[in-house]
XYZ file of C-alpha atoms in Angstrom:
682
model
C 6.914 21.903 39.422
C 3.862 23.855 38.091
C 5.986 26.006 35.734
C 7.528 22.390 34.678
C 3.883 21.472 33.769
C 2.639 24.673 32.094
C 5.780 24.425 29.968
C 4.749 20.717 28.868
C 1.353 21.483 28.460
C 2.448 24.533 26.083
C 4.781 22.686 23.991
C 2.636 19.373 23.764
C 2.192 19.572 20.151
C 5.738 20.051 19.759
C 6.541 16.851 22.277
C 3.756 14.901 20.240
C 5.558 15.383 16.910
C 9.338 14.265 18.600
C 7.468 10.951 19.990
C 5.772 10.380 16.709
C 8.929 10.969 14.771
C 11.135 8.386 17.031
C 8.135 6.317 16.954
C 7.940 6.275 13.050
C 11.664 5.755 12.873
C 12.013 3.113 15.113
C 9.232 0.972 13.233
C 10.457 1.399 9.703
C 14.104 0.453 10.940
C 12.510 -2.768 12.530
C 11.026 -3.522 9.191
C 14.600 -3.259 7.334
C 16.503 -6.387 6.376
C 18.602 -7.917 9.090
C 21.914 -7.478 7.199
C 24.585 -5.392 6.337
C 24.410 -4.135 2.700
C 27.148 -5.113 0.357
C 28.854 -2.430 -0.899
C 29.787 -2.963 -4.570
C 27.112 -3.562 -7.149
C 27.054 -5.991 -9.740
C 25.223 -7.766 -12.528
C 25.915 -11.312 -14.365
C 27.048 -10.706 -17.773
C 28.220 -6.830 -16.942
C 31.696 -5.727 -16.840
C 32.815 -5.234 -12.976
C 33.041 -1.321 -12.434
C 34.928 -0.576 -9.211
C 38.810 -1.525 -8.411
C 40.554 -4.731 -8.471
C 38.627 -6.648 -6.093
C 40.799 -8.315 -3.462
C 39.521 -11.125 -1.061
C 38.894 -9.482 2.352
C 39.186 -12.343 4.413
C 38.791 -16.237 3.782
C 35.630 -17.753 2.434
C 33.598 -20.649 0.973
C 32.518 -20.616 -2.703
C 28.917 -21.628 -2.029
C 27.332 -23.788 -4.933
C 24.727 -21.451 -6.986
C 20.756 -22.807 -6.213
C 20.607 -24.479 -9.449
C 23.435 -27.007 -8.421
C 21.465 -27.462 -5.065
C 18.303 -27.928 -6.584
C 20.023 -30.491 -8.595
C 21.737 -32.507 -6.180
C 18.317 -32.408 -4.104
C 16.422 -33.907 -6.797
C 19.143 -36.409 -7.746
C 19.083 -37.601 -4.268
C 14.989 -37.381 -3.954
C 15.272 -39.759 -7.167
C 17.382 -41.704 -5.999
C 15.979 -42.111 -2.824
C 15.557 -45.696 -1.407
C 11.803 -46.555 -0.086
C 11.366 -48.501 3.069
C 8.904 -50.990 3.399
C 8.124 -53.466 6.672
C 7.156 -57.078 6.539
C 4.927 -58.850 8.390
C 6.914 -62.490 8.329
C 4.356 -64.635 9.835
C 1.706 -63.968 6.883
C 3.598 -66.438 4.123
C 3.624 -69.560 6.623
C 0.116 -68.524 7.566
C -0.705 -68.668 3.952
C 1.402 -72.178 3.738
C -0.849 -73.454 6.553
C -4.329 -72.556 4.797
C -3.034 -73.613 1.755
C -2.532 -77.083 2.883
C -6.357 -77.365 5.145
C -7.687 -76.059 1.629
C -5.688 -77.934 -0.902
C -7.992 -81.561 -0.319
C -11.355 -79.674 -0.532
C -10.305 -77.934 -3.863
C -8.584 -80.562 -5.260
C -10.551 -83.973 -5.932
C -9.468 -87.156 -3.944
C -9.972 -89.133 -7.391
C -6.651 -87.841 -8.934
C -3.573 -90.413 -8.553
C -1.313 -89.355 -5.427
C 1.277 -88.980 -7.883
C -0.596 -85.871 -9.378
C -1.733 -84.721 -5.836
C 1.659 -84.271 -4.742
C 2.940 -82.413 -8.123
C 0.136 -80.134 -7.507
C 0.952 -79.676 -4.002
C 4.233 -78.816 -4.632
C 3.528 -76.225 -7.440
C 1.422 -74.249 -4.669
C 4.154 -74.124 -2.305
C 5.847 -72.838 -5.252
C 3.362 -70.422 -6.071
C 3.444 -69.183 -2.467
C 7.330 -68.868 -2.137
C 7.257 -66.995 -5.092
C 4.608 -64.265 -4.227
C 6.605 -63.691 -1.164
C 10.069 -63.987 -2.160
C 10.140 -60.299 -1.478
C 6.390 -59.838 -0.323
C 3.192 -58.983 -1.244
C 2.308 -54.964 -1.070
C -1.111 -54.300 0.696
C -1.760 -51.272 -1.821
C -0.664 -50.140 -5.216
C 1.754 -47.324 -5.166
C 2.961 -44.839 -7.873
C 6.775 -45.361 -7.662
C 9.212 -46.120 -10.372
C 9.946 -49.717 -11.304
C 13.403 -49.103 -10.611
C 13.202 -47.461 -7.353
C 15.804 -49.161 -4.901
C 13.552 -50.738 -2.146
C 14.512 -52.087 1.424
C 12.638 -54.311 3.245
C 12.661 -54.166 6.942
C 11.550 -56.896 9.866
C 10.949 -55.593 13.037
C 13.510 -52.023 11.748
C 16.055 -54.674 10.543
C 17.053 -54.531 7.073
C 16.091 -58.067 5.658
C 16.526 -57.973 1.853
C 16.494 -55.341 -1.111
C 15.562 -54.811 -4.291
C 13.782 -52.496 -6.530
C 10.386 -51.784 -6.635
C 9.535 -53.980 -9.432
C 10.559 -57.276 -7.388
C 7.679 -56.328 -4.965
C 4.282 -58.610 -5.693
C 0.955 -55.988 -6.208
C -2.248 -57.658 -5.792
C -3.361 -57.112 -9.564
C -0.150 -59.373 -10.087
C -1.038 -62.360 -8.382
C -2.712 -63.958 -10.979
C 0.237 -63.525 -13.767
C 2.922 -64.943 -10.591
C 0.606 -67.907 -10.481
C 0.023 -68.463 -14.510
C 4.177 -68.224 -14.660
C 4.510 -71.338 -12.016
C 1.848 -73.128 -13.574
C 3.288 -72.780 -17.135
C 6.937 -73.696 -15.192
C 5.789 -76.921 -13.819
C 3.622 -77.358 -17.003
C 0.256 -77.654 -15.259
C -1.608 -74.592 -16.676
C -5.037 -76.557 -17.219
C -5.235 -75.931 -13.268
C -5.203 -72.575 -13.862
C -8.595 -71.729 -12.312
C -8.751 -73.930 -9.272
C -5.516 -72.179 -8.228
C -6.461 -68.794 -8.979
C -10.115 -69.344 -7.381
C -8.022 -70.925 -4.131
C -5.478 -68.249 -3.564
C -7.714 -65.568 -4.608
C -9.050 -66.488 -1.020
C -5.776 -67.281 0.684
C -3.138 -64.525 -0.386
C -2.893 -61.778 1.932
C -0.327 -58.658 2.167
C 2.538 -58.931 4.164
C 4.341 -55.452 3.089
C 3.811 -52.098 4.343
C 5.132 -48.887 3.040
C 6.863 -47.244 5.962
C 6.903 -43.499 4.857
C 8.063 -42.154 8.096
C 11.227 -44.576 7.870
C 11.480 -43.345 4.335
C 11.048 -39.734 4.852
C 13.607 -39.707 7.827
C 16.335 -41.435 5.717
C 15.559 -39.105 2.442
C 16.084 -36.069 5.241
C 19.733 -37.487 6.920
C 20.749 -37.664 2.826
C 19.557 -34.239 2.024
C 21.147 -33.016 5.204
C 24.404 -34.610 3.866
C 24.323 -32.172 1.162
C 27.508 -29.888 0.964
C 26.659 -26.162 0.353
C 29.887 -25.043 -0.742
C 32.409 -26.257 -3.299
C 36.151 -24.995 -2.407
C 37.087 -21.822 -0.847
C 39.144 -18.489 -1.281
C 42.066 -17.520 0.747
C 41.991 -13.728 1.734
C 43.862 -11.438 -0.158
C 43.158 -13.717 -3.393
C 42.577 -11.318 -6.632
C 38.641 -12.104 -7.225
C 37.874 -9.769 -9.957
C 39.150 -7.376 -12.038
C 38.212 -3.935 -13.210
C 36.430 -3.958 -16.430
C 36.584 -8.183 -16.380
C 32.884 -9.563 -17.266
C 30.966 -11.206 -14.104
C 30.252 -14.198 -15.170
C 30.392 -18.566 -14.438
C 32.446 -18.939 -11.786
C 33.345 -15.225 -11.213
C 29.431 -14.653 -10.119
C 29.021 -17.128 -7.892
C 32.308 -16.231 -6.490
C 31.575 -12.833 -5.792
C 27.868 -14.074 -4.716
C 29.408 -15.843 -1.818
C 31.836 -13.217 -1.158
C 28.259 -10.960 -0.758
C 26.398 -13.564 1.211
C 29.638 -14.015 3.895
C 30.262 -10.601 4.158
C 26.451 -9.656 4.850
C 26.372 -12.526 7.381
C 29.513 -11.736 8.769
C 28.683 -8.007 9.162
C 25.381 -8.428 10.730
C 26.392 -11.322 13.490
C 29.017 -9.893 15.107
C 29.683 -6.643 17.117
C 29.035 -4.234 14.685
C 25.203 -4.968 14.827
C 24.461 -2.237 16.855
C 26.451 0.036 14.565
C 24.690 -1.069 11.864
C 21.523 -0.630 13.183
C 22.331 2.807 14.438
C 23.356 3.807 10.779
C 19.924 2.767 9.516
C 18.566 4.751 12.391
C 20.495 8.040 11.435
C 19.626 7.405 7.907
C 15.770 6.730 8.219
C 15.629 9.793 10.846
C 17.438 12.029 8.504
C 15.054 11.277 5.985
C 11.989 11.842 8.003
C 13.313 14.723 9.418
C 13.706 16.496 5.656
C 9.931 15.738 5.686
C 9.315 17.515 9.083
C 11.282 20.428 7.598
C 9.426 21.290 4.195
C 6.381 21.129 6.524
C 7.968 23.330 9.073
C 9.294 25.623 6.258
C 6.714 25.371 3.563
C 3.231 23.950 4.394
C 3.462 25.388 8.398
C -0.556 25.132 8.484
C 0.146 21.111 7.939
C 3.210 20.676 10.689
C 0.770 22.867 13.562
C -1.824 20.334 12.651
C -0.553 17.081 15.110
C -3.592 14.873 12.936
C -2.433 16.128 9.576
C 1.202 14.881 10.398
C 0.052 11.567 12.077
C -1.620 11.242 9.194
C 1.111 11.792 7.038
C 3.739 9.810 8.948
C 1.138 6.874 8.746
C 0.698 6.459 5.346
C 4.301 6.519 4.851
C 4.763 3.287 7.339
C 2.162 1.815 6.215
C 3.277 1.645 2.164
C 7.014 0.480 3.646
C 4.834 -2.245 5.778
C 3.100 -3.654 2.964
C 6.286 -3.453 0.384
C 8.678 -5.462 3.309
C 5.637 -7.603 3.643
C 5.810 -8.653 -0.178
C 9.425 -8.665 -0.220
C 9.897 -11.094 2.575
C 6.959 -13.420 0.686
C 8.206 -13.390 -2.915
C 10.183 -10.311 -3.958
C 8.922 -11.116 -7.635
C 5.375 -9.312 -6.706
C 7.297 -6.397 -5.536
C 5.526 -4.138 -8.362
C 2.042 -5.062 -7.390
C 2.156 -3.262 -4.319
C 0.608 0.471 -5.520
C 3.008 3.010 -4.277
C 1.709 5.402 -6.126
C -1.717 5.926 -3.956
C 0.866 7.729 -1.464
C 0.465 10.874 -3.628
C -2.871 10.661 -4.988
C -3.846 10.681 -1.208
C -2.207 13.424 -0.406
C -2.576 15.304 -2.792
C -6.588 14.820 -2.378
C -6.220 16.297 0.961
C -3.403 18.399 0.996
C -1.386 19.314 -2.320
C 0.965 18.246 -4.889
C 3.872 19.187 -3.861
C 3.942 17.892 -0.702
C 2.631 14.805 -2.132
C 5.613 14.235 -4.443
C 7.949 15.115 -1.470
C 6.778 12.592 0.782
C 6.501 9.676 -2.467
C 10.665 10.507 -3.196
C 11.377 10.422 0.465
C 9.161 6.901 0.870
C 10.864 5.693 -2.375
C 14.225 6.700 -0.681
C 13.464 4.587 2.316
C 12.177 1.661 0.329
C 15.570 1.640 -1.513
C 16.828 -0.203 1.774
C 14.274 -3.243 1.367
C 13.472 -3.778 -2.499
C 15.988 -5.938 -4.885
C 17.371 -4.121 -7.531
C 16.981 -0.469 -5.782
C 18.359 1.675 -8.333
C 15.638 0.399 -10.775
C 12.756 0.354 -8.367
C 13.461 4.150 -7.209
C 13.730 5.290 -10.594
C 10.765 3.786 -11.661
C 8.273 4.809 -8.639
C 9.535 8.383 -8.739
C 8.981 8.927 -12.344
C 5.379 6.869 -11.706
C 5.191 9.408 -8.819
C 5.999 12.113 -11.106
C 3.261 11.460 -13.639
C 0.611 11.164 -10.725
C 1.110 14.102 -9.820
C 0.956 16.020 -13.252
C -1.606 13.944 -14.415
C -4.280 13.551 -11.777
C -5.994 17.144 -11.683
C -9.530 16.805 -10.251
C -9.395 13.240 -8.531
C -13.553 13.823 -7.633
C -13.716 13.114 -11.557
C -13.724 8.908 -11.715
C -12.737 9.706 -15.432
C -9.519 11.608 -14.673
C -8.337 8.591 -12.049
C -8.728 5.860 -14.974
C -6.828 7.769 -17.291
C -4.020 8.966 -14.594
C -3.674 5.310 -13.764
C -3.426 4.373 -17.275
C -0.836 6.743 -17.636
C 0.967 5.645 -14.816
C 0.810 1.680 -15.931
C 2.100 2.872 -19.524
C 5.457 4.857 -17.431
C 6.163 1.576 -15.566
C 5.789 -0.671 -18.779
C 8.235 1.914 -20.759
C 10.889 2.415 -17.800
C 11.036 -1.593 -17.187
C 11.370 -2.319 -20.818
C 13.995 0.065 -21.037
C 16.041 -1.555 -17.941
C 15.394 -4.865 -19.111
C 17.131 -4.407 -22.524
C 19.943 -2.454 -20.829
C 20.633 -5.408 -18.478
C 20.368 -8.155 -20.882
C 20.785 -6.542 -24.606
C 17.705 -8.490 -26.126
C 14.167 -8.367 -25.842
C 14.042 -12.493 -26.631
C 13.773 -13.166 -22.857
C 11.358 -10.590 -21.843
C 9.566 -11.577 -18.881
C 5.893 -10.684 -19.947
C 4.666 -11.890 -16.143
C 6.332 -8.580 -14.627
C 3.906 -6.381 -16.984
C 0.743 -8.323 -15.696
C 2.066 -6.931 -12.120
C 2.124 -3.475 -13.490
C -1.341 -4.106 -14.753
C -2.601 -5.293 -11.088
C -0.309 -2.544 -9.789
C -2.309 -0.049 -11.388
C -5.943 -2.021 -10.672
C -4.789 -1.667 -7.197
C -4.189 1.850 -7.455
C -8.105 2.354 -8.140
C -8.212 1.569 -4.533
C -7.659 4.978 -3.676
C -11.064 6.382 -3.855
C -12.754 3.923 -0.954
C -9.222 4.836 0.878
C -10.051 8.251 0.661
C -13.594 8.109 2.503
C -12.055 5.970 5.153
C -9.535 8.442 6.023
C -11.573 11.015 5.744
C -14.073 9.261 8.992
C -10.837 7.946 10.664
C -8.714 11.293 10.766
C -11.427 13.783 9.745
C -9.830 15.568 7.052
C -11.487 16.739 3.974
C -10.866 15.635 0.367
C -12.074 17.237 -3.089
C -14.800 14.264 -3.234
C -16.515 15.400 0.034
C -16.487 19.059 -1.398
C -18.199 17.952 -4.060
C -20.776 15.745 -2.243
C -21.267 19.366 0.067
C -21.672 21.377 -3.295
C -24.668 19.913 -3.938
C -27.598 22.648 -3.221
C -30.065 19.832 -2.478
C -28.224 18.714 0.617
C -30.469 18.875 3.623
C -28.909 22.023 5.004
C -28.760 24.129 1.736
C -32.357 22.857 1.455
C -33.092 24.453 4.507
C -31.444 27.929 3.660
C -33.350 28.221 1.060
C -36.249 27.357 2.606
C -36.095 29.239 5.273
C -33.648 32.232 4.321
C -34.159 32.388 0.011
C -32.456 35.577 0.090
C -30.048 34.873 1.995
C -29.331 31.320 -0.446
C -29.566 33.595 -3.785
C -26.780 35.685 -1.906
C -24.545 32.885 -1.260
C -25.143 31.241 -4.763
C -23.965 34.685 -6.552
C -20.954 34.688 -3.440
C -20.297 31.221 -4.880
C -19.852 31.929 -8.475
C -17.660 35.318 -7.542
C -15.267 33.211 -5.430
C -15.152 30.507 -7.747
C -13.721 32.840 -10.160
C -11.574 34.607 -8.442
C -9.774 31.496 -7.036
C -9.228 30.199 -10.402
C -8.063 33.718 -11.922
C -5.251 33.237 -8.559
C -4.637 29.167 -8.440
C -6.341 28.745 -5.139
C -8.569 25.701 -4.495
C -12.019 26.831 -6.095
C -13.835 23.948 -4.807
C -13.351 24.610 -1.629
C -14.124 28.318 -1.875
C -17.005 27.596 -3.420
C -18.267 25.094 -0.734
C -17.429 27.878 1.613
C -19.293 30.734 0.356
C -22.509 27.958 -0.243
C -22.613 27.886 3.793
C -20.760 30.752 4.964
C -24.349 32.387 6.079
C -26.070 29.412 7.388
C -26.391 31.210 10.914
C -28.857 33.478 9.117
C -31.167 31.065 9.380
C -31.802 31.759 13.020
C -33.327 35.134 12.317
C -33.590 35.528 9.021
C -35.908 38.677 8.820
C -33.185 40.761 10.645
C -31.162 40.357 7.544
C -32.275 42.989 4.347
C -32.094 40.210 1.504
C -34.777 38.299 3.124
C -37.435 41.002 4.204
C -39.641 40.490 1.548
C -42.996 42.427 3.519
C -41.438 45.883 3.677
C -41.198 45.476 7.545
C -37.724 45.847 9.263
C -37.891 44.270 12.595
C -34.701 46.471 13.357
C -36.870 49.750 13.512
C -37.832 48.385 16.900
C -34.374 47.831 18.422
C -31.530 50.042 19.330
C -28.668 50.146 17.080
C -26.790 47.802 19.637
C -29.212 45.148 20.155
C -29.323 45.258 16.130
C -25.620 44.675 15.942
C -25.475 41.799 18.135
C -28.173 40.384 16.414
C -26.041 40.600 12.951
C -22.994 39.599 14.545
C -24.356 36.490 16.068
C -25.009 35.089 13.067
C -21.084 34.410 12.784
C -21.934 32.077 15.917
C -24.719 30.973 15.068
C -23.654 29.279 11.657
C -20.649 27.687 13.960
C -23.115 26.217 16.292
C -25.180 25.086 13.001
C -22.035 23.801 11.166
C -20.863 21.657 13.860
C -24.454 20.329 14.666
C -24.929 18.966 10.930
C -20.964 17.607 11.040
C -19.597 19.903 8.583
C -15.779 19.652 8.167
C -13.430 22.420 10.054
C -12.103 23.978 6.747
C -15.633 24.826 5.750
C -16.413 26.310 9.142
C -13.245 28.258 8.810
C -14.877 30.291 6.350
C -18.215 30.841 8.515
C -15.551 32.003 11.378
C -13.621 34.642 9.313
C -15.970 35.739 6.326
C -16.328 39.199 7.977
C -13.093 39.100 10.122
C -12.896 41.546 13.201
C -14.695 43.844 10.922
C -17.452 46.752 11.775
C -20.877 46.566 11.198
C -20.724 49.808 9.772
C -24.227 50.982 9.541
C -25.397 50.556 13.193
C -21.885 51.844 14.246
C -22.932 55.248 12.617
C -26.240 55.571 13.867
C -25.163 54.960 17.288
C -22.567 57.717 16.870
C -25.118 59.960 16.013
C -26.992 59.153 19.267
C -23.771 58.974 21.278
C -20.249 60.209 21.596
C -18.871 57.596 23.455
C -18.774 54.401 21.472
C -17.097 51.307 21.758
C -15.848 49.849 18.626
C -15.940 46.301 19.761
C -19.652 46.661 20.654
C -20.389 46.808 16.826
C -17.724 44.207 15.447
C -17.304 40.879 14.599
C -15.500 38.037 16.949
C -13.190 37.171 13.594
C -10.319 35.599 13.409
C -9.235 37.365 10.150
C -9.006 35.316 7.114
C -5.884 33.458 7.198
C -5.543 31.391 4.002
C -6.322 32.635 0.068
C -9.690 30.798 0.076
C -11.100 32.537 3.232
C -9.107 36.111 2.034
C -11.208 35.573 -1.701
C -14.857 34.897 0.191
C -14.389 38.078 2.551
C -14.026 40.209 -0.672
C -16.844 38.054 -2.943
C -19.443 38.317 0.318
C -18.687 42.221 0.880
C -18.981 43.037 -2.787
C -21.829 40.813 -3.693
C -23.906 42.031 -0.999
C -23.147 46.073 -1.241
C -24.035 45.674 -5.014
C -27.542 45.574 -4.328
C -27.236 49.322 -3.264
C -25.909 50.509 -6.357
C -27.931 53.016 -8.176
C -27.597 53.563 -12.221
C -24.450 51.315 -11.973
C -21.589 51.847 -14.676
C -18.686 50.232 -15.663
C -17.043 53.737 -13.861
C -18.874 53.024 -10.886
C -18.404 49.373 -10.641
C -14.571 49.826 -10.410
C -14.730 52.235 -7.571
C -16.934 50.398 -5.767
C -15.089 47.253 -6.091
C -11.464 49.215 -5.321
C -13.458 51.130 -2.338
C -14.486 48.063 -0.300
C -11.349 46.166 -0.856
C -9.036 48.840 -0.320
C -11.096 49.526 3.030
C -10.462 45.953 4.033
C -6.815 46.241 3.521
C -6.425 49.549 5.391
C -8.405 47.578 8.493
C -5.812 44.554 7.988
C -8.071 41.635 7.213
C -5.870 39.978 5.217
C -2.641 40.354 7.349
C -2.514 36.578 8.368
C -3.541 35.225 4.877
C -1.260 34.353 2.398
C -2.673 36.472 -0.329
C -0.212 38.750 -2.332
C -1.068 42.577 -3.543
C -0.821 40.973 -7.062
C -3.341 38.416 -6.344
C -5.625 41.033 -4.601
C -5.418 43.040 -8.232
C -6.301 39.817 -10.259
C -9.222 39.307 -8.035
C -10.642 42.936 -7.940
C -10.489 42.665 -11.915
C -12.448 39.308 -11.740
C -15.011 40.824 -9.850
C -15.271 44.179 -12.010
C -15.778 41.814 -14.584
C -18.346 39.922 -13.150
C -20.551 42.770 -11.862
C -19.871 44.467 -15.195
C -21.800 41.184 -16.540
C -24.382 40.716 -13.612
C -25.441 44.679 -14.482
C -25.248 43.991 -18.321
C -22.948 46.575 -18.898
C -20.924 47.287 -21.767
C -16.936 47.939 -20.906
C -16.156 51.056 -21.725
C -12.834 51.481 -23.743
C -10.508 54.444 -23.837
C -10.683 56.688 -26.420
C-alpha cells in the first residue's frame, strides 16, 4: 500500500493532467448541441454538390418558417374576441329610467306626448343594449369578429363595431330621437341617460387567449410527404424553392431521428472522441515543444480553462441568437496566450479552439476560416502588448480582416452586394471593442493564476519601484552594476530572439540579496576598508554565496513573480567563489570545493543563461587594466568558455551559435563602454 501511495505521489502531476483532460473533454461535449449532424452541406440558390440524393426514409415536408408565421398572423388577425355580458344591467337601466322619467319631463305636457317620449326612451335603451355597452374602449379593429357570452354560454355574435363605447352613447341617442322626430328633446335625454347608462360588457381576455391558442395549436406544420427512395435532388441541380424546403425537412427529420434513437450513445461517444483528439493534440504539442509549460500544472489548467471559457461563451451566444456569433471576441485567446507564453502556442491553441467551435456554430466553414485568419493576424501584428497603441492597431487590423473576409464570403454566396447585411459589420466592430478587454483580463489572470506577462514586467522594470529604490540606497554600487548588466542582457537577448523584457527585469533584481550585507561586496566598498580581511576564506565565501538565498527571501517577501526569482537562483549557477577558494587552497591542501560553490541550480532557459554571462562579464570587467579590443575579446572568450567547460549551460536551451552571438554583442558593448576604437585587420 505504501509503495502504491508513493507511486501515486511521484506521478501526481501526470494524474492531475489526465483528470483535467477528461473533465474538460466532458464539459465541452456537454455544451455541444443535442442533435446529430446532417452529412450533406447545401445552400439556397447553389447547385447540389453531392451525388443524387434519395429519401433514406419516409418523412413529412415541413412548411417554411415564413409560411407558418403567415398562418399564425392570419389566425391572430382573424381571431374572435370574447366579451362577458351582465344581462341584469338592461332591466336595471329601464327601471331607473321609468323612475326618473316623470322627474325629468314636465307634467304639463300632454299624455300623448308623454307616452311618445317614454317609448322613445325605452327604444334608446334597447338600441344601447342591443349588443351591449363596453366598460372601456379597446384598440381593436372595427371589423374584428366578436362573441358575447352570458355565463360562458354564447349569446350572440357580431363585429366589434356593433358594441357601444361610452363616448358613442350620445350619437345613439341622437339617432333614435331623429328617428322619432324628437330632436328638440336631445338635451333632456342626454342629461337623463348620462346618469342612467351603465356598461354591461367586459372583455374576457383569458377566454379569448385560450380560444386563440386552440386555433394556433391546430396549425399543421407539414404539407405533404416524401416516400422512401424517392429522388429528392440530382447532382448539379440548383437548390431552391420546394427542393430547398424538402432538404431542410430531411435535415431536421434526420437530426431528430438520429439523436432520439438508440444511436444517441454512439453519437455522444463520437463527439467525445473528436474533442479528446483535439485536446490530446494540444497536450502532445506542449509535451514536445513546450515542456516547461507541460510540466507546470497551473499553466496547463490556465490553457484548458481559457479554451473551455471561449467555447462556453460562444455556445451561450448561439443558444440566445446565432446572429450575434461574431460579437464573441475569439481573438482574445491568442492575445492572452501570447502575453503569457509565446506566439506559436497561442496560434496552435487558437486553431484547436476554432476547430471545436465548428461543432457549435452555424456556417461552420465560413466561421472557422474567418476566425483562423483573424487569429493569424493577431499573432503576426501584436508584438509588444504592454504598449497600448500596439493593441489598438492590432484590433483595427483584426476588424479589417473580418470585414474583408465576410464581404468575400457574402459575394460568393449571394453573387451580389445589393443585399449586403451591414449589421454584421457592426458586430465585427463590437467584437473589436470587446477584444480590448484583454488588458484587464490579463491583470485578473496574473492575480488568479500567478502568471507574469510583459505588462507586469514593464511595471517591475521601473527603477523607481520600492524594492529597487531600497537597493539603490543600501547598495548603490550593486544597483549600478545591475543597471549595467540589464543593458548588456537586454542587447544580448534581442540579438538571439529571447525575451528581452524578462531578462532585463531579472538583471535588475538578480543581486537584491546583497542589500543584507552590502559592504561585503567590492562594488559597495567606498571607504577602502574590506571586512573580509577579518574573516576566514570559508566565512567570506559563505557570505558571498548567501546573497543568492537572501535575494530569494527578499523577492518572496516583496511578492516578486517566480519567473523573476529564477534569475536570482541561477545567475551564479553552481560556480565557485574563485578568489576565496584559491586563498583557502594556499593554506590548506584538502579543500572541499562545495564549501565555496553557489547552491544553484544552473540556468535552465536562454534568458537565465544570458544573465549569467552578462553578470560575470560586467563584474569582472572592472578588473581590466588598460583595456584594448584584443584584451576585451580574450577576456569575454575566457569567461564564457570557462562557464561552458563547467557545464553551466547544459540545462539551458541555448545553442553554441547563440552563445557566439552573445559574445559578439558583449565585446562590442564593452568596447563602447571603454571608448575603444574597433581594430580592423590590415
